[in-house]
XYZ file of C-alpha atoms in Angstrom:
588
model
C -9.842 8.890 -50.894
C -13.398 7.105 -51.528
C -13.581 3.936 -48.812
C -16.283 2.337 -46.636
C -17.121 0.523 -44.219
C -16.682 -3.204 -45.428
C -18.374 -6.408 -44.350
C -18.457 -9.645 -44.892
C -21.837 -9.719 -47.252
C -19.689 -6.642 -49.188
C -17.159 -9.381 -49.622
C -19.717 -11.359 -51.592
C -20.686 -8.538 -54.075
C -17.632 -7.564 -55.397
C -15.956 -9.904 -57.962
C -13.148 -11.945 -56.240
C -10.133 -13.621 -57.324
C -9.849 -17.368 -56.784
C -10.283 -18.153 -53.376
C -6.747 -19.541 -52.348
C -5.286 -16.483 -53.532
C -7.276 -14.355 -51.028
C -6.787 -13.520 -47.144
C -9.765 -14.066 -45.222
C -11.050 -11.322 -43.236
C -9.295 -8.630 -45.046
C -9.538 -6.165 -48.045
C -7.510 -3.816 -49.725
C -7.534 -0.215 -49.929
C -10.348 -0.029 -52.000
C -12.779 -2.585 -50.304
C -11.848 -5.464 -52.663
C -11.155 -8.905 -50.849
C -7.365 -8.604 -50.485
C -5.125 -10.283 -52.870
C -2.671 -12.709 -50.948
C 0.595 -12.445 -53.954
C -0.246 -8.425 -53.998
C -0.384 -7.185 -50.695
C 0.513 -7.742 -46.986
C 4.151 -9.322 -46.013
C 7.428 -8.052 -46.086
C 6.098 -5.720 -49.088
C 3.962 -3.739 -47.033
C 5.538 -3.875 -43.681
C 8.646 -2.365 -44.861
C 7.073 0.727 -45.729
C 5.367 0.371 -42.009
C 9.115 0.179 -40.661
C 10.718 2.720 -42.802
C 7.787 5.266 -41.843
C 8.671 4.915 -37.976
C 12.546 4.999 -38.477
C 11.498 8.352 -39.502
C 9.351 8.831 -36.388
C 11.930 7.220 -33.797
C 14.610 9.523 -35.597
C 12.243 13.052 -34.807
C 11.107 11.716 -31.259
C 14.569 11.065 -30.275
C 16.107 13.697 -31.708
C 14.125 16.264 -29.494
C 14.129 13.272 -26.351
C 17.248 12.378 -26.290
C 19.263 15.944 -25.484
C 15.783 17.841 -23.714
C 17.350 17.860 -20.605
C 20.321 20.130 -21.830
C 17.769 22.852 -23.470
C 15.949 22.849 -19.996
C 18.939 23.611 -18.106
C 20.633 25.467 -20.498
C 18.695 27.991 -22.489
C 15.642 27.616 -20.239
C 17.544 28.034 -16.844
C 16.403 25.148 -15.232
C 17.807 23.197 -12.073
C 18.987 19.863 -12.740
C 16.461 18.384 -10.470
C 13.429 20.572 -11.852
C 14.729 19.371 -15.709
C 14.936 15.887 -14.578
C 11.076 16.049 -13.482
C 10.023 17.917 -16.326
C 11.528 15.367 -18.546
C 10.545 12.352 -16.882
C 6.735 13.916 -16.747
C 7.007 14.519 -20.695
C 8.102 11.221 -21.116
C 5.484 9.725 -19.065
C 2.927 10.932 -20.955
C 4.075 10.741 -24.238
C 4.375 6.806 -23.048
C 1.037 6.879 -21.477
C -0.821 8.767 -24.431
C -0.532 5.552 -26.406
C -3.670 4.140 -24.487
C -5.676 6.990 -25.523
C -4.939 6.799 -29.220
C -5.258 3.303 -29.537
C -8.814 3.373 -27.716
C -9.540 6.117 -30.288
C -8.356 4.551 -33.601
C -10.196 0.986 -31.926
C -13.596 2.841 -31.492
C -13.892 5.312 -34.516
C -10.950 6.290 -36.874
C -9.135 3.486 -37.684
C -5.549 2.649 -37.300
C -5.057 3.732 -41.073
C -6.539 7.358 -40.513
C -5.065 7.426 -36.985
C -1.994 7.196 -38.545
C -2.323 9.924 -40.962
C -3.486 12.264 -39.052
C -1.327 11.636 -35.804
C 1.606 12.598 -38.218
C 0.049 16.055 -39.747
C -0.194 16.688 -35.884
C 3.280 15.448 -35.460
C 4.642 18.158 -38.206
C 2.417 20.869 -36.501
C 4.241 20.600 -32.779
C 7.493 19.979 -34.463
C 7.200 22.922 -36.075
C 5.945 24.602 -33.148
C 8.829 23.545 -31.245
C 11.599 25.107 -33.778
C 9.487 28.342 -33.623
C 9.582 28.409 -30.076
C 12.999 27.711 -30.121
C 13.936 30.559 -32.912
C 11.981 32.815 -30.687
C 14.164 32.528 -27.152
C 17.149 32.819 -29.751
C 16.188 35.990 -30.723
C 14.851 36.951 -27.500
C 18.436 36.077 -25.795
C 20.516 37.929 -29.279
C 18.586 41.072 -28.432
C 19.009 40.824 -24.853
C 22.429 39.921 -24.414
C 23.472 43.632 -25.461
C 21.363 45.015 -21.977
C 23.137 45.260 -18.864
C 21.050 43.803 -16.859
C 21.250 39.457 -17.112
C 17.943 39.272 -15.391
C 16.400 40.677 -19.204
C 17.631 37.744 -20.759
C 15.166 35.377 -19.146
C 13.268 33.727 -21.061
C 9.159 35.172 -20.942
C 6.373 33.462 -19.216
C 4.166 33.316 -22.888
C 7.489 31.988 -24.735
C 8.021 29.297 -21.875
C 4.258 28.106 -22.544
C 4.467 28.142 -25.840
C 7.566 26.038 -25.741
C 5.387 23.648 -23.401
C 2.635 23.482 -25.364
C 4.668 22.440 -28.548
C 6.556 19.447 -26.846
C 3.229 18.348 -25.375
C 1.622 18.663 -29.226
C 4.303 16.385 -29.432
C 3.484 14.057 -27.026
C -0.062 13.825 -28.345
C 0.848 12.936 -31.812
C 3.347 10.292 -31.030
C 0.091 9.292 -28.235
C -2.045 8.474 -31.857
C 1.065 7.324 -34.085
C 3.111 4.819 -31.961
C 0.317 2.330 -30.865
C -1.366 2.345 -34.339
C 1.858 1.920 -36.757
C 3.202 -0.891 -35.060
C -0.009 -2.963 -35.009
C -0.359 -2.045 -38.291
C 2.524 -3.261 -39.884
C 2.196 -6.302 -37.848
C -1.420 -6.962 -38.918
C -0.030 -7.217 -42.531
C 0.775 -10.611 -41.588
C -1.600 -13.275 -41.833
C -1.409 -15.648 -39.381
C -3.262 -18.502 -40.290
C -1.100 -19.199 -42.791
C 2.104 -21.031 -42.195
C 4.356 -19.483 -44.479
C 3.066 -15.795 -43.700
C 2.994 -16.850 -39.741
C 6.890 -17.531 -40.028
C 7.899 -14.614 -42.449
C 6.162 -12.494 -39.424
C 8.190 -13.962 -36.448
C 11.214 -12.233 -37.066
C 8.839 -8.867 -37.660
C 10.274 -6.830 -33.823
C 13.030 -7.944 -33.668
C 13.408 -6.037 -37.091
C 11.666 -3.371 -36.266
C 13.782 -2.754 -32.968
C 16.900 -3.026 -35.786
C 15.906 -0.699 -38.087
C 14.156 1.546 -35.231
C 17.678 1.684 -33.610
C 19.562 2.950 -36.769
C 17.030 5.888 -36.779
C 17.589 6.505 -33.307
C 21.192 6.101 -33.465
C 21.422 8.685 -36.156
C 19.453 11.176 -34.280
C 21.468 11.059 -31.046
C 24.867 11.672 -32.638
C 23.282 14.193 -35.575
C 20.809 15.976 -33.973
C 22.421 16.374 -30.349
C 26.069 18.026 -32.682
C 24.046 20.156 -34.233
C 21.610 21.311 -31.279
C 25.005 21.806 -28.911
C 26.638 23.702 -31.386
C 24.846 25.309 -34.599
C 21.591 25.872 -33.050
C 18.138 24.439 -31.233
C 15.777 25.904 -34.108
C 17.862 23.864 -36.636
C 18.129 20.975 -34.021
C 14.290 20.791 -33.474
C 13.131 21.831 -37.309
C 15.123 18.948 -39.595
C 12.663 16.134 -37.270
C 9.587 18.086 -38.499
C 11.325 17.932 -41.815
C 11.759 14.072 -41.604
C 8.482 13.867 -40.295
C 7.233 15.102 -43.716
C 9.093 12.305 -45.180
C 7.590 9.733 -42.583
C 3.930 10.256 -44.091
C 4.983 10.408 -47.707
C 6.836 6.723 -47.239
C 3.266 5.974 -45.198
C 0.986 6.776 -47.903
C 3.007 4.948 -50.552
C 2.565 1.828 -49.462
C -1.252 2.047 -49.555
C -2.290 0.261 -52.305
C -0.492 -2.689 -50.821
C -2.007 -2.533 -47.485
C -4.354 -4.986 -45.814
C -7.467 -4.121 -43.565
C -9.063 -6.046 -41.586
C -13.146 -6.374 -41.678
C -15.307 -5.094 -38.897
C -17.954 -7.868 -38.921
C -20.317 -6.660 -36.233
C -19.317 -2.946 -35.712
C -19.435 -3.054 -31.993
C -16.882 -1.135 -29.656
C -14.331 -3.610 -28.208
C -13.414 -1.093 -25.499
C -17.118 -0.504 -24.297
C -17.663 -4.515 -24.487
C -14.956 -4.932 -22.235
C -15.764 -2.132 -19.994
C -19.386 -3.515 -19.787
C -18.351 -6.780 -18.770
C -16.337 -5.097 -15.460
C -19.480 -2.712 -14.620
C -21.944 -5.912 -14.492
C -19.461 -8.008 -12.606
C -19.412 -5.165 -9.882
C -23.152 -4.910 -9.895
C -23.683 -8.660 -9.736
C -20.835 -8.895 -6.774
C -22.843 -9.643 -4.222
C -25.697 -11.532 -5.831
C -27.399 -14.922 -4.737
C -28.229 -17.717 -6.652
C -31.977 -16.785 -5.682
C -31.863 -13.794 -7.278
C -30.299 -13.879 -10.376
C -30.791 -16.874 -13.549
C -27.677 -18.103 -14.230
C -27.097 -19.852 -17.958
C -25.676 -22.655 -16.787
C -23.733 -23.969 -19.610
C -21.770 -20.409 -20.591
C -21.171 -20.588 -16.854
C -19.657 -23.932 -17.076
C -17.724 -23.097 -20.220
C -16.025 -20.462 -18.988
C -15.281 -22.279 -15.800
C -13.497 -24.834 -18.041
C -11.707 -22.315 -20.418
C -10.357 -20.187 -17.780
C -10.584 -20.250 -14.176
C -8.550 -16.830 -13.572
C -10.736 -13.911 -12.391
C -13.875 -16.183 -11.898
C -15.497 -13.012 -10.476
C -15.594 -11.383 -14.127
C -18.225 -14.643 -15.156
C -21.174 -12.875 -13.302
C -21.461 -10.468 -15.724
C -23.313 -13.517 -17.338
C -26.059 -12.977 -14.511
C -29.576 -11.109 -15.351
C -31.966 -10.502 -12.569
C -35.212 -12.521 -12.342
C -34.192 -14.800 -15.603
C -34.678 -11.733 -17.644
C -31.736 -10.524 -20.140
C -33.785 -7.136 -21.142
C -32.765 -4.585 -18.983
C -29.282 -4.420 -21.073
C -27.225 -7.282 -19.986
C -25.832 -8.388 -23.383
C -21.852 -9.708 -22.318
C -20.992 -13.049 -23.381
C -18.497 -15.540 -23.198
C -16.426 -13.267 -25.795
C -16.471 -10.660 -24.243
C -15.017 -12.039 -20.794
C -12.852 -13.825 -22.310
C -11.333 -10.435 -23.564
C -11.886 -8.648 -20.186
C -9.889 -11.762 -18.202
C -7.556 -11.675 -21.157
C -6.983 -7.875 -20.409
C -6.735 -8.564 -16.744
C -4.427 -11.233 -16.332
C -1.472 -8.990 -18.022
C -1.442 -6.610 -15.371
C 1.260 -8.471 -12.905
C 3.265 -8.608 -15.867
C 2.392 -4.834 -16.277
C 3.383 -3.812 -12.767
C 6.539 -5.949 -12.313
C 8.347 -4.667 -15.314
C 7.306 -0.949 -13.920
C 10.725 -1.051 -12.002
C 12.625 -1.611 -15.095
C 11.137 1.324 -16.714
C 12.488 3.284 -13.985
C 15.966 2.725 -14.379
C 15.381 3.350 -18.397
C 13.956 6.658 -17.605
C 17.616 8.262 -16.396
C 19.245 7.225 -19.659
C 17.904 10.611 -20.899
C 18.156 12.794 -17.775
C 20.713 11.900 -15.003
C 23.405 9.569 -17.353
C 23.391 12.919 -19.779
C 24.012 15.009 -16.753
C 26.603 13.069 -15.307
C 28.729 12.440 -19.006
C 28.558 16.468 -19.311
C 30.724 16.664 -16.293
C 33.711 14.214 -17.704
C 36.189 14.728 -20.365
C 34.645 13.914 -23.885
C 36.957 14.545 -26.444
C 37.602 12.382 -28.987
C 40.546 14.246 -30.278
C 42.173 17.429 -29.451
C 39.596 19.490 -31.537
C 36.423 17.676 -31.089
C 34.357 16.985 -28.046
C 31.455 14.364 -28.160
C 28.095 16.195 -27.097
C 27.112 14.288 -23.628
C 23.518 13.646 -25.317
C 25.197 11.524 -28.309
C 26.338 8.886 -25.184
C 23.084 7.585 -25.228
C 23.912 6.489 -29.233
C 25.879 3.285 -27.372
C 22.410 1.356 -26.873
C 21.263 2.161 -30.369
C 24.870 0.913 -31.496
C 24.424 -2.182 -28.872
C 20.644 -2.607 -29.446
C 22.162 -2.847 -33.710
C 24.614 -5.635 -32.889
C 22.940 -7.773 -30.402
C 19.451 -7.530 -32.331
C 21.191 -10.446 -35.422
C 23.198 -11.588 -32.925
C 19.719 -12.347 -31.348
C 17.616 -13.259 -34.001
C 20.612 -15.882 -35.787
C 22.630 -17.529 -33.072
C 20.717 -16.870 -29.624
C 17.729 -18.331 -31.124
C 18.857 -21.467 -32.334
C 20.938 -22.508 -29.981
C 17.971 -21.841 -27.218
C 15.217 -23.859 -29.301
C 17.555 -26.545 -29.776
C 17.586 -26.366 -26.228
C 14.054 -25.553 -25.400
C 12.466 -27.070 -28.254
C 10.191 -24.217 -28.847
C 9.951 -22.253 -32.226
C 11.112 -18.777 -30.595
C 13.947 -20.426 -28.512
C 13.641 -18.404 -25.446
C 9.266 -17.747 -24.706
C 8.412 -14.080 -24.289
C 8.234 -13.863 -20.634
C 12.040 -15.380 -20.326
C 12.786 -13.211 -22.869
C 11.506 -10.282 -20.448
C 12.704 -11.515 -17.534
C 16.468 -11.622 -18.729
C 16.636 -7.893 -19.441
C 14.994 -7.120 -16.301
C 17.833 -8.958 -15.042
C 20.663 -7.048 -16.648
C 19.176 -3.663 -15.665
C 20.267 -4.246 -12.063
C 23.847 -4.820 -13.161
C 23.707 -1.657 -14.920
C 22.710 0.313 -11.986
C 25.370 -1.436 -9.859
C 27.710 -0.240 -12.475
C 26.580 2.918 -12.892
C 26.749 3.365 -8.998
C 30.211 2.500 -8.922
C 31.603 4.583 -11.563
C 29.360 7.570 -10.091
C 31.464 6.942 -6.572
C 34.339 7.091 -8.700
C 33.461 10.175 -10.746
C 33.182 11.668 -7.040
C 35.885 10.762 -6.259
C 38.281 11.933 -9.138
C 36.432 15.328 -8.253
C 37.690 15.571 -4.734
C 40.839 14.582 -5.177
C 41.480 17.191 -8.163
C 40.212 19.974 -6.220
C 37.161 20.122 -8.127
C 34.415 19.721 -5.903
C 33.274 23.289 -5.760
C 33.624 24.021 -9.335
C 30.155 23.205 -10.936
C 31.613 23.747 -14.350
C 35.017 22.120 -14.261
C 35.729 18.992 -16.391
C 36.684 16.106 -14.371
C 39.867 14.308 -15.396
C 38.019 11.296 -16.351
C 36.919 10.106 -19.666
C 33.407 9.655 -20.517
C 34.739 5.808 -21.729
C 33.816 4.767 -18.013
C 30.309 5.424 -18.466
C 29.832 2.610 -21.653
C 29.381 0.038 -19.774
C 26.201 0.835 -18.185
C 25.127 2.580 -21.526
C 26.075 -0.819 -23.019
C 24.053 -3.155 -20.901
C 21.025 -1.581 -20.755
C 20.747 -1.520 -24.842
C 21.531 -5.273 -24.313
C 18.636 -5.221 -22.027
C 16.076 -3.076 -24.187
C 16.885 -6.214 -27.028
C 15.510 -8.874 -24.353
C 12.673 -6.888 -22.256
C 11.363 -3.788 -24.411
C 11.402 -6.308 -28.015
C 9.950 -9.334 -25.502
C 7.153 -6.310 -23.982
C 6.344 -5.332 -27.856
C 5.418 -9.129 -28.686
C 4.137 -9.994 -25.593
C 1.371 -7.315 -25.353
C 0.450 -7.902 -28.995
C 0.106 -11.271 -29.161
C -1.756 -11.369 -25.987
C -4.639 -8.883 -25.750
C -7.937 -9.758 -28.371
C -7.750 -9.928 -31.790
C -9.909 -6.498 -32.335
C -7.502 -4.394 -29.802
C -4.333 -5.330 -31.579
C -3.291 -1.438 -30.843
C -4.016 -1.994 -27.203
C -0.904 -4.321 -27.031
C 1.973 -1.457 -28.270
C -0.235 1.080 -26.354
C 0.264 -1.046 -22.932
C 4.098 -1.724 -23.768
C 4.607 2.221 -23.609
C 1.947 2.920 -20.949
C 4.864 0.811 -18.626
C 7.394 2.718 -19.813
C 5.275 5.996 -19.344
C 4.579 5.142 -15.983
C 8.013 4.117 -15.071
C 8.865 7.864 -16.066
C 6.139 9.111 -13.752
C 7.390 7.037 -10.939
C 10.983 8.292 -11.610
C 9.834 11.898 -11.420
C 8.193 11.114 -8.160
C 10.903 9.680 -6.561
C 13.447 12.421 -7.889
C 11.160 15.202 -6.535
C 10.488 13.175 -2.702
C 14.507 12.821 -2.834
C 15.644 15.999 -3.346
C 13.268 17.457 -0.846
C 14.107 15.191 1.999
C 18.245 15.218 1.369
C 18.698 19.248 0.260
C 19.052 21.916 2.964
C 20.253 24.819 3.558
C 23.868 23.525 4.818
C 24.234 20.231 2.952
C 23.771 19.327 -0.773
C 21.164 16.963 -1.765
C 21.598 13.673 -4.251
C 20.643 15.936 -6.960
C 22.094 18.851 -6.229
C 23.033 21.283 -8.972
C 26.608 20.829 -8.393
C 26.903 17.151 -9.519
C 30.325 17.034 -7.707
C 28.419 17.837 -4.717
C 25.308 15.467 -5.278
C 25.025 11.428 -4.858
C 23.682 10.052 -8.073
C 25.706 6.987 -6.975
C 23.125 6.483 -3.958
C 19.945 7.016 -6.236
C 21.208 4.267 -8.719
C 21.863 1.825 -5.731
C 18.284 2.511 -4.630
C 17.656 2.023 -8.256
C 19.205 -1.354 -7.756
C 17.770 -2.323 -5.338
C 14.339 -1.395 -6.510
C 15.389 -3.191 -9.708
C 15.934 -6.383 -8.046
C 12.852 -6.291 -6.086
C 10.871 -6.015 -9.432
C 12.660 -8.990 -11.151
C 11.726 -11.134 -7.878
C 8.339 -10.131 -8.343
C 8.051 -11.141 -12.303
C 9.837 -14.236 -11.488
C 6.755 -14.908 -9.687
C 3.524 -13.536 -12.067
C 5.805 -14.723 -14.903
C 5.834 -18.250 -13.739
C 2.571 -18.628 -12.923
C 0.827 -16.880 -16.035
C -1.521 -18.085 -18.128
C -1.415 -17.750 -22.028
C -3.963 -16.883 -24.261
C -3.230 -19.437 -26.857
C -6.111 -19.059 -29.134
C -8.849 -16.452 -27.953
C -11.724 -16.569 -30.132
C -11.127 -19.626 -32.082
C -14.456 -21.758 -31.083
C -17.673 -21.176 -33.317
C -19.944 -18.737 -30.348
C -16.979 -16.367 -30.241
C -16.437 -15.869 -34.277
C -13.528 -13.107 -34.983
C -14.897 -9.492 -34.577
C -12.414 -7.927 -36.902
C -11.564 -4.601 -37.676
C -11.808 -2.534 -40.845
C -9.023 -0.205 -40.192
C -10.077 2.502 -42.547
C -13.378 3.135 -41.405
């Protein structure tokens, strides 16, 4: 594939369709000013969407039932599983940040892409080996007498390890890039192409969900009972698929055009370093440009500390000093969405036991369906992909509406409500999930049960919907309402900085939830009393961890409520003539 780096004077030298037919400040896959009827749009996006429905369908499919290969093949406690899987999680969520400063500063989003999914196939296919491996190992072993020489090895534990962090890396590169991708097939300074775009995550979280959907009921049967090697090897299969459906949509791709070539992320990071520097300087000693100073002032009066970075020492701009109005514009930009950041951290807590603790606590009820078929406790989380399916048109055609009749604004409900409502529902869900937990307990005690780790209690797995049902409702409002939010908000040229920062909150949230399990369990366990998390779930309080969980919830929503209504939006960054769109040319 023959491409360069493209500017605007390359723009000039290449023969070019009639001007209203082409989108400013982009090109196509060969370098040739980008054609509006032949590329961008729906056209391209869709092959965007259908290459992470293959993504979300091989992430999931290993996510979504991890915690029942850690405790079962691998031996783990339920506590020690939990961690590990909230720590995976984390940074798989946190990775994001990483690729996207990457693709920003020297790949591309295009190539970022690419090769995030050859790495993708490589610890997918990793992860099946490792997997075929501690099958054999266990076959072989499970003839010896002694139980202890079924354990798994130390070297096939690492390797396992090291495959579902290869993992984490590639969806780290792939996840922040794709989604700003597709999205950047829009152009928005065009009316028509600004609308066809509005309805662009709400779709994606649609289509996203089917994928996922699939892979919790699918892959979870077929992990439970044909094998883990299969299980973990048709993902790497479809992963293949997910860069063929990539690559076919090139030649109707858009890229944006790097005008000036300079590094966004190092801009930015200047502008901090010579605000800390210039702290504690005096009018006497620095020259102050009076008028940028004054601009700024006017444009934005947030994080007034960041406009010293405007300051030079004795008048004199050439020891380095070369931030502008631009550039802290970007950095206050950056700043001002970290409230936001932190007070939806509390919701990504409660998200993180979806996958861990609400898996462990459906394997203990009944789950049959029929007399001959029992539902695999990892295929409960498929209720928020089926609620996240039906409330996303539900959404999109009669939520809408009705709110921007009421509201009078185009997107009926603004981001930030749309945020704050799921935020909202997630403390209902805990409540609930508290109270059928005490329930659960109950049933347990009164059938005798208490001391029998392995037992099925007499209670169908029906009573945990509910909570599984609320939170998908609440993943439609706050994860679709973090997606838009961070995109449309952070600069123009670190677009994959937005979906980078929407999973870096749900990576931390993981972290956090790790952190608490571990503190938890160490201060409740002893040697004569079982701890919330003991490995006996009939024995442990889950239902006091999710009314922490609640409350913690609630404290978080107050919080937002707070940042929320009090935030400033970045309505048009870049749009006056001294801070000209840097673009980027994704395919450099």
């Amino acid at each position: 594939m023959a491409y360069s780096r493209a500017t605007g004077d390359d723009i000039s030298e290449v023969d070019t369709p009639l001007l209203d037919s082409v989108v400013a400040g982009y090109v196509d896959f060969e370098g040739r000013p980008s054609v509006r009827s032949k590329s961008g749009c729906w056209k391209s996006a869709s092959f965007v969407i259908g290459a992470e429905v293959a993504e979300r369908f091989a992430y999931f499919g290993i996510s979504s039932n991890l915690i029942s290969y850690l405790t079962g093949p691998l031996g783990q406690t339920t506590a020690t599983a939990a961690s590990n899987v909230n720590v995976w999680s984390g940074t798989s969520a946190l990775l994001p940040l990483l690729g996207a400063c990457v693709s920003e500063s020297f790949f591309g989003r295009y190539r970022m892409i690419i090769f995030s999914n050859l790495l993708y196939i490589l610890g997918l296919g990793s992860l099946s080996l490792s997997a075929a491996l501690h099958s054999l190992n266990s076959s072989y072993c499970s003839k010896a007498a002694n139980d202890e020489a079924c354990s798994s090895s130390r070297l096939q534990i690492i390797f396992f390890f090291f495959s579902l962090y290869l993992v984490a890396l590639a969806q780290g590169g792939h996840k922040p890039c794709l989604q700003a991708f597709g999205a950047n097939q829009f152009d928005e300074d065009d009316e028509n192409e600004c609308k066809a775009k509005s309805p662009f995550f709400n779709w994606w979280c649609f289509f996203t969900s089917l994928g996922i959907l699939v892979a919790r009921v699918v892959l979870s049967y077929i992990q439970e009972n044909l094998s883990w090697e299969l299980g973990f090897g048709i993902p790497c299969i479809v992963m293949c698929f997910a860069l063929i459906i990539f690559l076919l949509g090139t030649m109707t791709y858009r890229f944006q055009i790097n005008s000036d070539g300079r590094n966004p992320f190092v801009s930015i990071s200047h502008v901090f370093i010579q605000s800390a520097r210039n702290f504690q300087a005096t009018p006497t000693a620095v020259s102050v440009e009076k008028d940028a100073q004054e601009n700024l002032a006017h444009k934005d009066a947030r994080f007034s500390f960041l406009n010293k970075a405007l300051l030079a020492p004795d008048g004199s701009r050439e020891n380095g000093n070369d931030c502008n109005i631009r550039d802290i514009e970007d950095a206050k930009a950056i700043l001002g969405l970290v409230p936001i950041w932190a007070t939806c951290l509390g919701y990504a807590i409660v998200l993180s036991q979806v996958s861990t603790l609400f898996t462990k606590q459906g394997a203990t009820m009944d789950r049959h369906i029929n007399s001959s078929f029992q539902m695999p406790a990892a295929s409960l989380l498929s209720f928020i992909s089926l609620t996240n399916i039906v409330i996303v048109p539900i959404y999109d055609r009669i939520i809408v509406p009705i709110a921007r009749a009421v509201s009078k604004e185009p997107s009926g409900l603004s981001m930030l409500q749309r945020i704050g409502v799921g935020v909202f529902l997630s403390i209902f869900s805990m409540v609930i999930a508290a109270i059928i937990e005490r329930k659960r307990l109950i049933t347990a005690i009164e059938y005798g049960l208490a001391d029998m780790p392995k037992a099925t209690i007499p209670m169908g797995v029906w009573w945990l919907v509910p909570q599984y049902m609320i939170l998908g409702i609440s993943e439609v409002f706050t994860l679709v309402g973090l997606q838009e939010f961070f995109y449309d908000q952070v600069p123009i040229e670190l677009k994959s900085l937005g979906p980078a920062l929407y999973f870096s909150v749900l990576g931390t949230g993981n972290f956090l939830s790790s952190f608490l399990i571990s503190v938890i369990e160490k201060a409740t366990s002893g040697r004569d009393h079982d701890g919330w998390f003991s490995d006996n779930l009939n024995r442990a309080h889950l239902d006091y961890f999710y009314w922490l969980l609640a409350g913690i919830s609630a404290f978080a929503f107050a919080a937002y409520v707070y940042f929320a209504s009090s935030y400033a939006h970045n309505e048009a960054i870049h749009s006056d003539e001294e801070a000209a769109p840097r673009l980027d040319f994704d395919i450099i």
